[in-house]
Short mmCIF file of C-alpha atoms in Angstrom, two decimals:
data_model
loop_
_atom_site.label_atom_id
_atom_site.label_comp_id
_atom_site.label_asym_id
_atom_site.label_seq_id
_atom_site.Cartn_x
_atom_site.Cartn_y
_atom_site.Cartn_z
CA MET A 27 14.85 -63.28 0.43
CA SER A 28 12.43 -61.09 2.42
CA GLY A 29 9.66 -59.05 0.84
CA ASN A 30 8.72 -61.11 -2.23
CA TYR A 31 5.96 -63.38 -0.93
CA SER A 32 5.27 -64.86 -4.38
CA ASP A 33 8.72 -66.48 -4.32
CA PRO A 34 8.36 -70.26 -3.75
CA GLN A 35 10.92 -70.05 -0.96
CA ARG A 36 8.60 -67.65 0.87
CA ALA A 37 5.70 -70.10 0.91
CA PRO A 38 6.02 -70.75 4.68
CA ALA A 39 5.87 -67.02 5.41
CA ARG A 40 2.94 -66.70 3.02
CA ALA A 41 1.12 -69.44 4.90
CA MET A 42 1.69 -67.69 8.24
CA LEU A 43 0.53 -64.32 6.94
CA LYS A 44 -2.57 -65.78 5.33
CA ALA A 45 -3.52 -67.18 8.73
CA THR A 46 -3.75 -63.55 9.93
CA GLY A 47 -6.32 -62.80 7.22
CA LEU A 48 -4.12 -61.39 4.48
CA THR A 49 -4.86 -62.27 0.86
CA ASP A 50 -2.62 -62.64 -2.17
CA THR A 51 -3.56 -59.09 -3.13
CA ASP A 52 -2.48 -57.85 0.31
CA LEU A 53 0.81 -59.73 0.05
CA ASN A 54 1.60 -58.09 -3.27
CA ARG A 55 1.24 -54.61 -1.83
CA PRO A 56 3.93 -52.77 0.21
CA PHE A 57 3.77 -53.54 3.93
CA VAL A 58 3.40 -50.45 6.12
CA GLY A 59 4.23 -50.81 9.80
CA ILE A 60 1.75 -49.17 12.18
CA LEU A 61 3.94 -48.76 15.26
CA ASN A 62 1.46 -48.25 18.07
CA SER A 63 2.11 -47.30 21.71
CA TRP A 64 -1.42 -48.22 22.82
CA THR A 65 -1.96 -49.13 26.46
CA ASP A 66 -4.89 -48.71 28.80
CA VAL A 67 -2.71 -47.77 31.79
CA THR A 68 -2.93 -44.08 30.85
CA PRO A 69 -5.46 -41.82 29.11
CA CYS A 70 -2.63 -40.53 26.90
CA ASN A 71 -2.52 -43.75 24.88
CA MET A 72 -5.73 -45.61 25.59
CA HIS A 73 -7.46 -44.52 22.37
CA LEU A 74 -4.61 -45.34 19.99
CA ARG A 75 -5.79 -48.84 19.17
CA ASP A 76 -9.03 -47.42 17.78
CA LEU A 77 -7.19 -44.60 16.04
CA ALA A 78 -4.89 -47.13 14.38
CA GLU A 79 -7.88 -48.67 12.57
CA HIS A 80 -8.44 -45.38 10.75
CA VAL A 81 -4.74 -45.09 9.89
CA LYS A 82 -4.87 -48.62 8.49
CA ALA A 83 -7.95 -47.77 6.43
CA GLY A 84 -6.05 -44.84 4.92
CA VAL A 85 -3.09 -47.08 4.07
CA ARG A 86 -5.35 -49.64 2.38
CA ALA A 87 -7.20 -46.94 0.41
CA ALA A 88 -3.85 -45.70 -0.90
CA GLY A 89 -2.65 -49.14 -1.97
CA GLY A 90 -0.69 -50.44 0.99
CA THR A 91 -1.03 -53.30 3.46
CA PRO A 92 -0.91 -52.11 7.09
CA ILE A 93 0.73 -54.35 9.69
CA GLU A 94 0.27 -53.21 13.28
CA PHE A 95 2.81 -53.67 16.07
CA ASN A 96 2.50 -52.60 19.68
CA THR A 97 5.09 -51.41 22.18
CA ILE A 98 5.13 -50.52 25.86
CA ALA A 99 4.43 -47.22 27.58
CA VAL A 100 5.10 -46.09 31.14
CA SER A 101 2.69 -43.53 32.60
CA ASP A 102 4.60 -40.77 34.34
CA GLY A 103 1.43 -39.45 35.94
CA VAL A 104 0.63 -42.82 37.51
CA CYS A 105 4.22 -43.61 38.54
CA MET A 106 5.12 -40.12 39.81
CA GLY A 107 6.55 -40.13 43.33
CA THR A 108 7.06 -43.89 43.36
CA ASP A 109 9.93 -46.25 42.55
CA GLY A 110 8.11 -46.98 39.28
CA MET A 111 9.19 -43.55 38.05
CA ARG A 112 12.71 -44.97 37.69
CA ALA A 113 11.40 -46.90 34.67
CA SER A 114 10.10 -43.84 32.83
CA LEU A 115 13.16 -42.55 31.00
CA VAL A 116 14.46 -46.08 30.43
CA SER A 117 11.16 -46.89 28.69
CA ARG A 118 12.07 -44.47 25.91
CA GLU A 119 14.93 -46.76 24.89
CA VAL A 120 12.74 -49.88 25.06
CA ILE A 121 10.12 -48.19 22.89
CA ALA A 122 12.73 -47.16 20.33
CA ASP A 123 14.36 -50.58 20.28
CA SER A 124 11.15 -52.58 20.05
CA ALA A 125 9.60 -50.40 17.34
CA GLU A 126 12.81 -50.51 15.30
CA LEU A 127 13.20 -54.26 15.65
CA ALA A 128 9.61 -55.08 14.70
CA ALA A 129 9.68 -52.95 11.55
CA PHE A 130 13.14 -54.18 10.55
CA ALA A 131 12.47 -57.86 11.16
CA HIS A 132 9.31 -57.91 9.07
CA ASP A 133 10.67 -55.83 6.19
CA MET A 134 8.27 -52.91 6.43
CA LYS A 135 8.52 -50.54 3.47
CA ALA A 136 7.14 -47.53 5.34
CA VAL A 137 6.06 -46.64 8.87
CA VAL A 138 3.36 -44.72 10.72
CA ALA A 139 4.39 -44.10 14.34
CA LEU A 140 1.41 -43.61 16.68
CA CYS A 141 2.40 -42.03 19.97
CA GLY A 142 0.64 -40.47 22.91
CA CYS A 143 2.66 -39.87 26.07
CA ASP A 144 5.95 -38.38 27.15
CA LYS A 145 8.43 -41.15 26.23
CA THR A 146 6.52 -42.73 23.36
CA ILE A 147 6.99 -39.61 21.23
CA PRO A 148 10.80 -39.38 21.35
CA GLY A 149 11.08 -43.18 21.44
CA MET A 150 9.12 -43.50 18.20
CA VAL A 151 11.11 -40.72 16.54
CA MET A 152 14.38 -42.41 17.54
CA ALA A 153 13.13 -45.63 15.92
CA VAL A 154 12.02 -43.78 12.79
CA ALA A 155 15.45 -42.14 12.53
CA ARG A 156 17.22 -45.50 12.80
CA LEU A 157 14.96 -47.23 10.29
CA ASN A 158 15.06 -44.32 7.83
CA LEU A 159 11.98 -45.63 6.04
CA PRO A 160 9.34 -43.27 4.58
CA SER A 161 7.49 -42.36 7.78
CA VAL A 162 4.80 -40.18 9.33
CA VAL A 163 4.54 -39.60 13.07
CA LEU A 164 1.05 -39.00 14.46
CA TYR A 165 0.38 -37.82 18.01
CA GLY A 166 -2.81 -39.10 19.63
CA GLY A 167 -3.72 -35.63 20.84
CA SER A 168 -4.27 -33.70 24.04
CA ILE A 169 -6.87 -34.45 26.66
CA MET A 170 -9.55 -31.80 27.08
CA PRO A 171 -9.42 -29.79 30.30
CA GLY A 172 -11.51 -31.01 33.18
CA MET A 173 -13.87 -28.73 35.08
CA HIS A 174 -13.71 -28.17 38.83
CA ARG A 175 -16.15 -25.77 40.45
CA GLY A 176 -16.53 -23.82 37.21
CA GLN A 177 -12.82 -23.62 36.38
CA PRO A 178 -10.84 -25.57 33.74
CA VAL A 179 -8.23 -27.83 35.34
CA THR A 180 -5.54 -30.34 34.40
CA VAL A 181 -3.62 -33.00 36.28
CA GLN A 182 -1.13 -30.26 37.19
CA ASP A 183 -3.80 -28.80 39.48
CA VAL A 184 -4.18 -32.14 41.25
CA PHE A 185 -0.46 -32.45 41.96
CA GLU A 186 -0.39 -28.89 43.31
CA ALA A 187 -3.50 -29.56 45.37
CA VAL A 188 -1.61 -32.27 47.24
CA GLY A 189 0.67 -29.55 48.61
CA ALA A 190 -2.27 -27.31 49.44
CA HIS A 191 -3.98 -30.21 51.21
CA ALA A 192 -0.86 -30.88 53.32
CA ARG A 193 -0.88 -27.28 54.52
CA GLY A 194 -4.57 -27.40 55.35
CA HIS A 195 -5.54 -25.10 52.48
CA MET A 196 -7.78 -27.73 50.87
CA SER A 197 -10.04 -30.33 52.40
CA THR A 198 -9.78 -34.02 51.60
CA ALA A 199 -13.25 -33.88 50.10
CA GLU A 200 -12.28 -31.12 47.66
CA LEU A 201 -9.03 -32.89 46.75
CA ASP A 202 -11.02 -36.01 45.92
CA GLU A 203 -13.52 -33.98 43.91
CA LEU A 204 -10.70 -32.35 41.94
CA ALA A 205 -9.07 -35.73 41.23
CA ASP A 206 -12.43 -37.07 40.02
CA ASN A 207 -12.86 -34.25 37.49
CA ALA A 208 -9.36 -33.24 36.31
CA CYS A 209 -8.94 -35.86 33.57
CA PRO A 210 -12.22 -36.30 31.66
CA GLY A 211 -11.14 -38.88 29.06
CA ALA A 212 -8.57 -39.90 26.48
CA GLY A 213 -5.58 -37.78 25.59
CA ALA A 214 -2.25 -36.63 26.98
CA CYS A 215 -1.96 -34.12 29.82
CA GLY A 216 -3.52 -30.88 28.66
CA GLY A 217 -0.95 -28.18 29.36
CA GLN A 218 2.29 -27.55 27.50
CA PHE A 219 3.77 -30.41 29.47
CA THR A 220 6.16 -32.94 27.95
CA ALA A 221 3.72 -34.71 25.59
CA ASN A 222 2.28 -31.56 24.03
CA THR A 223 5.73 -29.97 23.95
CA MET A 224 7.17 -32.90 22.02
CA ALA A 225 4.11 -33.10 19.77
CA SER A 226 4.65 -29.48 18.74
CA THR A 227 8.31 -30.22 17.96
CA LEU A 228 7.20 -33.00 15.59
CA THR A 229 5.43 -30.36 13.53
CA ALA A 230 8.36 -27.94 13.75
CA MET A 231 10.72 -30.69 12.53
CA GLY A 232 8.49 -31.62 9.61
CA LEU A 233 7.84 -35.18 10.81
CA SER A 234 4.11 -34.58 11.34
CA PRO A 235 1.80 -32.69 8.98
CA VAL A 236 0.89 -29.22 10.19
CA GLY A 237 -2.33 -29.30 12.22
CA PHE A 238 -2.58 -33.07 12.62
CA ASN A 239 -1.10 -33.22 16.13
CA ASP A 240 -3.11 -30.21 17.31
CA VAL A 241 -6.44 -32.02 17.05
CA PRO A 242 -7.40 -33.18 20.58
CA ALA A 243 -7.78 -36.90 21.26
CA THR A 244 -11.57 -36.91 21.55
CA ASP A 245 -12.25 -34.39 18.77
CA PRO A 246 -14.32 -36.05 16.01
CA ARG A 247 -11.80 -34.73 13.46
CA LYS A 248 -9.09 -37.01 14.85
CA VAL A 249 -10.30 -40.03 12.88
CA ASP A 250 -10.14 -38.01 9.65
CA VAL A 251 -6.59 -36.98 10.52
CA ALA A 252 -5.71 -40.64 11.15
CA PHE A 253 -7.10 -41.72 7.77
CA ALA A 254 -5.20 -38.92 6.04
CA THR A 255 -2.02 -40.05 7.81
CA GLY A 256 -2.43 -43.51 6.29
CA GLU A 257 -2.82 -41.99 2.84
CA LEU A 258 0.13 -39.65 3.39
CA VAL A 259 2.58 -42.38 4.35
CA MET A 260 1.85 -44.09 1.02
CA ASP A 261 2.54 -40.81 -0.76
CA ALA A 262 5.83 -40.53 1.16
CA LEU A 263 6.68 -44.07 0.11
CA LYS A 264 6.02 -43.35 -3.56
CA ALA A 265 8.09 -40.15 -3.38
CA ASP A 266 10.80 -41.84 -1.26
CA ARG A 267 10.66 -39.11 1.40
CA ARG A 268 12.76 -40.42 4.27
CA PRO A 269 13.56 -39.13 7.77
CA ASP A 270 17.21 -38.42 6.92
CA SER A 271 15.99 -35.62 4.63
CA LEU A 272 13.86 -34.16 7.43
CA LEU A 273 15.91 -34.66 10.59
CA THR A 274 18.59 -32.03 10.03
CA ARG A 275 20.37 -29.38 12.04
CA GLU A 276 17.84 -26.81 10.84
CA SER A 277 14.82 -28.92 11.78
CA LEU A 278 16.20 -29.61 15.26
CA GLU A 279 16.81 -25.89 15.76
CA ASN A 280 13.15 -25.41 14.80
CA ALA A 281 12.19 -27.94 17.46
CA ILE A 282 14.19 -26.06 20.11
CA ALA A 283 12.57 -22.80 19.05
CA MET A 284 9.11 -24.36 19.40
CA VAL A 285 9.97 -25.47 22.94
CA ALA A 286 11.28 -21.99 23.72
CA THR A 287 8.33 -20.04 22.29
CA THR A 288 5.81 -22.20 24.18
CA ALA A 289 7.87 -22.30 27.43
CA GLY A 290 7.66 -26.05 27.10
CA SER A 291 9.05 -28.96 29.07
CA THR A 292 12.71 -29.21 30.05
CA ASN A 293 12.47 -32.90 29.13
CA ALA A 294 12.65 -31.76 25.52
CA VAL A 295 16.35 -31.14 26.09
CA LEU A 296 16.96 -34.81 26.85
CA HIS A 297 14.75 -36.03 24.04
CA LEU A 298 15.97 -33.72 21.28
CA LEU A 299 19.60 -34.52 22.12
CA ALA A 300 18.76 -38.24 21.82
CA ILE A 301 16.94 -37.70 18.51
CA ALA A 302 19.87 -35.67 17.20
CA ARG A 303 22.27 -38.46 18.08
CA GLU A 304 20.16 -41.06 16.28
CA SER A 305 19.99 -38.75 13.27
CA GLY A 306 23.72 -38.04 13.14
CA VAL A 307 23.16 -34.33 13.82
CA ASP A 308 25.69 -32.43 15.94
CA LEU A 309 23.62 -30.79 18.69
CA SER A 310 24.83 -29.66 22.10
CA LEU A 311 23.38 -28.35 25.34
CA ASP A 312 24.61 -24.85 24.51
CA ASP A 313 22.53 -24.84 21.31
CA PHE A 314 19.40 -24.83 23.45
CA ASP A 315 20.54 -21.67 25.20
CA LEU A 316 21.51 -19.94 21.95
CA VAL A 317 18.17 -20.67 20.27
CA SER A 318 16.16 -19.84 23.39
CA LYS A 319 17.88 -16.47 23.79
CA ARG A 320 16.76 -15.36 20.32
CA THR A 321 13.25 -16.83 20.52
CA PRO A 322 10.48 -14.91 22.35
CA VAL A 323 7.75 -16.63 24.34
CA LEU A 324 4.58 -16.19 22.29
CA ALA A 325 2.22 -18.82 23.75
CA ASP A 326 0.52 -18.26 27.11
CA LEU A 327 0.27 -21.91 28.11
CA LYS A 328 0.14 -23.90 31.31
CA PRO A 329 2.01 -24.69 33.53
CA GLY A 330 3.38 -21.15 33.77
CA GLY A 331 0.63 -19.52 31.76
CA ARG A 332 -3.16 -19.60 31.56
CA PHE A 333 -4.26 -21.82 28.70
CA THR A 334 -4.31 -25.49 27.68
CA ALA A 335 -3.27 -27.18 24.46
CA PRO A 336 -6.85 -27.46 23.10
CA GLU A 337 -7.20 -23.71 23.64
CA LEU A 338 -4.02 -23.18 21.62
CA THR A 339 -5.58 -25.27 18.84
CA ALA A 340 -8.72 -23.16 18.92
CA ALA A 341 -6.63 -19.96 18.79
CA GLY A 342 -4.80 -20.94 15.61
CA GLY A 343 -2.55 -23.77 16.75
CA VAL A 344 1.08 -24.61 16.26
CA ALA A 345 0.69 -23.44 12.65
CA LEU A 346 0.09 -19.89 13.88
CA LEU A 347 3.16 -20.02 16.11
CA ALA A 348 5.31 -21.40 13.28
CA GLN A 349 3.98 -18.76 10.89
CA ARG A 350 4.89 -15.93 13.24
CA LEU A 351 8.35 -17.36 13.94
CA LEU A 352 8.98 -17.80 10.21
CA GLU A 353 7.89 -14.24 9.47
CA ALA A 354 10.38 -13.01 12.06
CA ASP A 355 13.12 -15.24 10.61
CA LEU A 356 13.36 -17.13 13.90
CA ILE A 357 12.94 -20.63 12.45
CA HIS A 358 13.92 -22.27 9.17
CA ASP A 359 11.66 -22.94 6.20
CA ILE A 360 12.37 -26.67 6.14
CA PRO A 361 10.94 -29.48 3.99
CA THR A 362 8.18 -31.52 5.61
CA VAL A 363 6.78 -35.02 5.34
CA THR A 364 4.04 -33.76 3.04
CA GLY A 365 6.54 -32.83 0.33
CA ARG A 366 5.80 -29.14 0.87
CA ARG A 367 7.95 -26.72 2.83
CA LEU A 368 6.94 -25.52 6.29
CA GLY A 369 6.27 -22.00 5.03
CA GLN A 370 3.78 -23.35 2.50
CA GLU A 371 2.10 -25.48 5.15
CA VAL A 372 1.53 -22.60 7.59
CA ALA A 373 0.85 -19.82 5.05
CA ALA A 374 -2.91 -20.06 5.56
CA ALA A 375 -2.77 -20.04 9.38
CA GLN A 376 -4.96 -17.40 10.95
CA ALA A 377 -5.46 -16.22 14.49
CA THR A 378 -8.99 -16.74 15.74
CA PRO A 379 -10.60 -13.34 16.41
CA ASP A 380 -10.13 -12.17 20.00
CA GLN A 381 -7.89 -15.14 20.88
CA ARG A 382 -5.60 -14.52 23.88
CA VAL A 383 -3.31 -17.53 23.68
CA VAL A 384 -0.73 -16.53 21.02
CA ARG A 385 1.07 -13.18 21.04
CA SER A 386 2.79 -11.41 18.16
CA THR A 387 6.58 -11.24 17.96
CA SER A 388 6.33 -7.48 18.47
CA HIS A 389 4.44 -7.96 21.76
CA PRO A 390 5.70 -11.26 23.25
CA LEU A 391 5.00 -12.57 26.71
CA LYS A 392 8.77 -12.60 27.21
CA PRO A 393 11.57 -11.41 24.93
CA GLN A 394 13.56 -14.62 25.43
CA GLY A 395 12.44 -18.23 25.36
CA GLY A 396 11.45 -20.56 28.14
CA LEU A 397 14.73 -22.47 28.57
CA ALA A 398 18.10 -21.50 30.00
CA ILE A 399 21.30 -23.49 30.46
CA LEU A 400 23.16 -22.67 33.68
CA ARG A 401 26.78 -23.43 34.53
CA GLY A 402 29.09 -22.77 37.47
CA ASN A 403 30.93 -24.59 40.21
CA LEU A 404 27.75 -26.58 40.96
CA ALA A 405 27.13 -27.58 37.34
CA PRO A 406 30.32 -27.47 35.27
CA GLU A 407 28.66 -29.63 32.60
CA GLY A 408 25.41 -27.68 32.69
CA ALA A 409 21.93 -27.60 34.21
CA VAL A 410 18.51 -26.70 32.78
CA VAL A 411 15.92 -24.27 34.09
CA LYS A 412 12.50 -23.46 32.62
CA MET A 413 11.59 -19.78 32.66
CA SER A 414 7.82 -20.04 32.45
CA GLY A 415 5.32 -17.71 34.04
CA ASP A 416 6.76 -14.98 36.26
CA VAL A 417 9.77 -16.95 37.50
CA ARG A 418 12.27 -14.63 39.15
CA ARG A 419 15.69 -14.10 37.63
CA ARG A 420 17.82 -14.60 40.74
CA HIS A 421 17.66 -16.47 44.01
CA VAL A 422 20.24 -16.69 46.78
CA GLY A 423 19.52 -18.91 49.75
CA PRO A 424 20.69 -21.62 52.13
CA ALA A 425 20.83 -25.22 50.94
CA ARG A 426 18.45 -27.78 52.39
CA VAL A 427 20.04 -31.05 51.33
CA PHE A 428 18.17 -34.31 50.70
CA ASP A 429 19.51 -37.60 49.39
CA GLY A 430 16.53 -38.47 47.24
CA GLU A 431 13.09 -37.17 46.31
CA ASP A 432 11.21 -39.03 49.06
CA ALA A 433 13.06 -37.28 51.89
CA ALA A 434 12.52 -33.87 50.30
CA PHE A 435 8.80 -34.52 49.80
CA ALA A 436 8.41 -35.60 53.43
CA ALA A 437 10.14 -32.42 54.60
CA LEU A 438 7.83 -30.28 52.49
CA GLN A 439 4.69 -32.02 53.65
CA THR A 440 5.67 -31.57 57.31
CA GLY A 441 6.52 -27.88 56.96
CA LEU A 442 10.30 -28.14 57.33
CA ILE A 443 11.09 -26.08 54.23
CA LYS A 444 11.04 -22.32 54.80
CA ARG A 445 10.79 -19.34 52.48
CA GLY A 446 14.16 -18.47 50.99
CA ASP A 447 15.50 -22.03 51.08
CA VAL A 448 17.14 -23.81 48.17
CA VAL A 449 15.99 -27.42 48.21
CA VAL A 450 18.78 -29.70 46.94
CA ILE A 451 17.73 -33.18 45.81
CA ARG A 452 20.62 -35.39 44.79
CA ASN A 453 21.20 -39.05 43.92
CA GLU A 454 18.30 -38.87 41.44
CA GLY A 455 20.34 -38.76 38.22
CA PRO A 456 20.51 -41.46 35.54
CA VAL A 457 23.06 -43.43 37.58
CA GLY A 458 22.20 -42.40 41.11
CA GLY A 459 18.45 -42.80 40.90
CA PRO A 460 18.81 -44.94 39.01
CA GLY A 461 16.67 -43.75 36.13
CA MET A 462 16.50 -39.96 36.61
CA ARG A 463 13.06 -39.66 38.18
CA GLU A 464 10.90 -36.61 37.65
CA MET A 465 10.36 -34.39 40.70
CA LEU A 466 6.76 -33.28 40.09
CA ALA A 467 5.52 -34.43 43.48
CA VAL A 468 8.04 -32.13 45.16
CA THR A 469 7.83 -29.18 42.79
CA ALA A 470 4.04 -29.24 42.79
CA ALA A 471 4.01 -29.35 46.60
CA VAL A 472 6.14 -26.19 46.68
CA VAL A 473 3.61 -24.44 44.44
CA GLY A 474 0.61 -25.87 46.26
CA GLN A 475 1.94 -24.63 49.58
CA GLY A 476 2.22 -21.10 48.21
CA MET A 477 6.02 -20.92 48.22
CA ALA A 478 6.73 -20.89 44.47
CA ASP A 479 7.97 -17.28 44.65
CA ASP A 480 10.21 -17.87 47.66
CA VAL A 481 11.74 -21.35 47.39
CA ALA A 482 14.14 -22.66 44.73
CA LEU A 483 15.04 -26.25 43.95
CA ILE A 484 18.02 -27.89 42.26
CA THR A 485 18.44 -31.57 41.42
CA ASP A 486 20.46 -33.97 39.33
CA GLY A 487 17.11 -35.56 38.47
CA ARG A 488 14.58 -34.09 36.08
CA PHE A 489 11.17 -32.45 36.13
CA SER A 490 7.75 -33.10 34.72
CA GLY A 491 6.60 -30.75 32.00
CA ALA A 492 3.99 -29.60 34.52
CA THR A 493 6.70 -28.12 36.75
CA HIS A 494 7.02 -24.37 37.07
CA GLY A 495 8.83 -21.98 39.39
CA MET A 496 12.57 -21.64 39.96
CA MET A 497 13.40 -25.30 39.50
CA VAL A 498 16.83 -26.27 38.14
CA GLY A 499 17.26 -29.84 36.91
CA HIS A 500 19.67 -32.10 35.03
CA VAL A 501 22.57 -30.80 37.18
CA ALA A 502 25.69 -32.40 35.73
CA PRO A 503 27.84 -34.17 36.63
CA GLU A 504 25.38 -35.94 38.89
CA SER A 505 25.99 -36.79 42.52
CA ALA A 506 26.54 -40.51 42.01
CA VAL A 507 29.59 -39.94 39.83
CA GLY A 508 31.14 -37.34 42.13
CA GLY A 509 29.58 -34.19 40.72
CA PRO A 510 29.76 -31.03 42.84
CA ILE A 511 26.13 -31.44 43.91
CA ALA A 512 27.35 -34.40 46.00
CA LEU A 513 29.52 -32.01 48.04
CA ILE A 514 26.85 -29.50 49.10
CA GLU A 515 26.26 -29.30 52.84
CA GLU A 516 23.28 -28.10 54.80
CA GLY A 517 23.24 -24.30 54.99
CA ASP A 518 25.66 -23.63 52.12
CA LEU A 519 24.75 -20.42 50.31
CA ILE A 520 23.60 -21.20 46.75
CA THR A 521 23.18 -18.63 43.98
CA ILE A 522 20.93 -19.15 40.95
CA ASP A 523 21.26 -16.30 38.45
CA ILE A 524 19.43 -16.68 35.16
CA ASP A 525 20.72 -13.46 33.61
CA THR A 526 24.36 -14.53 34.04
CA ARG A 527 23.46 -18.23 33.50
CA ALA A 528 25.17 -19.07 36.81
CA LEU A 529 24.61 -21.88 39.33
CA SER A 530 27.13 -21.72 42.16
CA VAL A 531 27.71 -22.46 45.82
CA ASP A 532 29.84 -20.50 48.28
CA ALA A 533 32.01 -23.36 49.55
CA ASP A 534 35.46 -24.89 49.13
CA LEU A 535 34.36 -27.81 47.00
CA ALA A 536 37.90 -28.87 46.16
CA ALA A 537 38.69 -29.51 49.84
CA ARG A 538 35.46 -31.47 50.30
CA ALA A 539 36.13 -33.52 47.18
CA GLU A 540 39.30 -34.94 48.76
CA GLY A 541 37.25 -36.74 51.35
CA TRP A 542 34.27 -37.73 49.19
#
């Protein structure tokens, strides 16, 4: 009985909807759900309510009736290093569930998903996959870099400054000054951290129009992009373009390649596996390693590189990266939400003269991509390492074992971690945490204290996209369920070897397991 508001039996619903300001004309048009992750707890999402008005105007202009719903968001940057971080990954599921339920319950005919921060992007895509309605996903855009003493900075610099401050390398006054200037306004964290990584995968998967997600949050062009998104979703509705035709094995391989070529966030592994599951696509951890091995790093982006997401946009954007990967037959020419194929969408991409952000495939920053999957007696089910910047290929050192992030952070801040150590943080997995907290406070402290080239870290938790250095996360099985990481003892010799994809410890784990 849903949908036809002229039906006499739908009179009560008609009365309710008219109270919201809708007219008979509005009720006779297709309802388009504007699924919005607006919140003012984080700059990543705080502008989305205004942006939604332009999306809605585009929907109306194209003959639809927009109906806006809101969902939650958890700010990783605000919660980092606190118990609140346990809610971060869980929030992805709440976002997906709430967005799906709202659109389903009210019989939306199409959907625009507005997202801004780390978990809202995959959460919205998971909902879109479940609903399988004609849909467009629009990312709110990156924050612009802040300026500190003449240098561009991001929130990554603030986290690393905490470590420098603890070692006496930065005064409290300068730390405060940096914090005051690092985040100048709306938009998601400005490096190729989790939000910008996932936003680029939306383009590579064909769920977002090429170029739309690149436009920074405060760029005047963003409102035009939002209006065009509203028009486009109506076109998708008329053509019956649905996510099940876009979310395929090929498009997910494209997404992995985009993560690899930008040396993006390891969180993409978790999120793309979840999206694949919702889409019915068979994707495994080993697929990430296979795609990354054949995909060169072309984008020189923070945290391991030099440039921010807005600088990538100015250099030619994700379109330029996709164009170069397509020309080298490293990604698939998939259909996109516009009705055109990816190759058609990026054909006109051009590198800005003298840009330094994007390399050619013949002269990459690195011949292999920014992700590697490690296995061994410490991670029989796998672990993930990001190979950004000049991360070394091998580290052998004694284990410094901590049951939780807080204890490890305290040891770092008081100078108890020495060069050559392997910091082991356990009981931070999905079960043991609970919630699989990110370890940015710890990893940034290692960098800020000048030990990034000499200290390694392994954990059954996960990392922020702003993490760089030899940091191995997602170690599985996790400690709480009896994984080998639970059996490591202080001083055990641990080997991390990226070339052989090995993560091992020199110890009789079988004997220790008997008494665990």
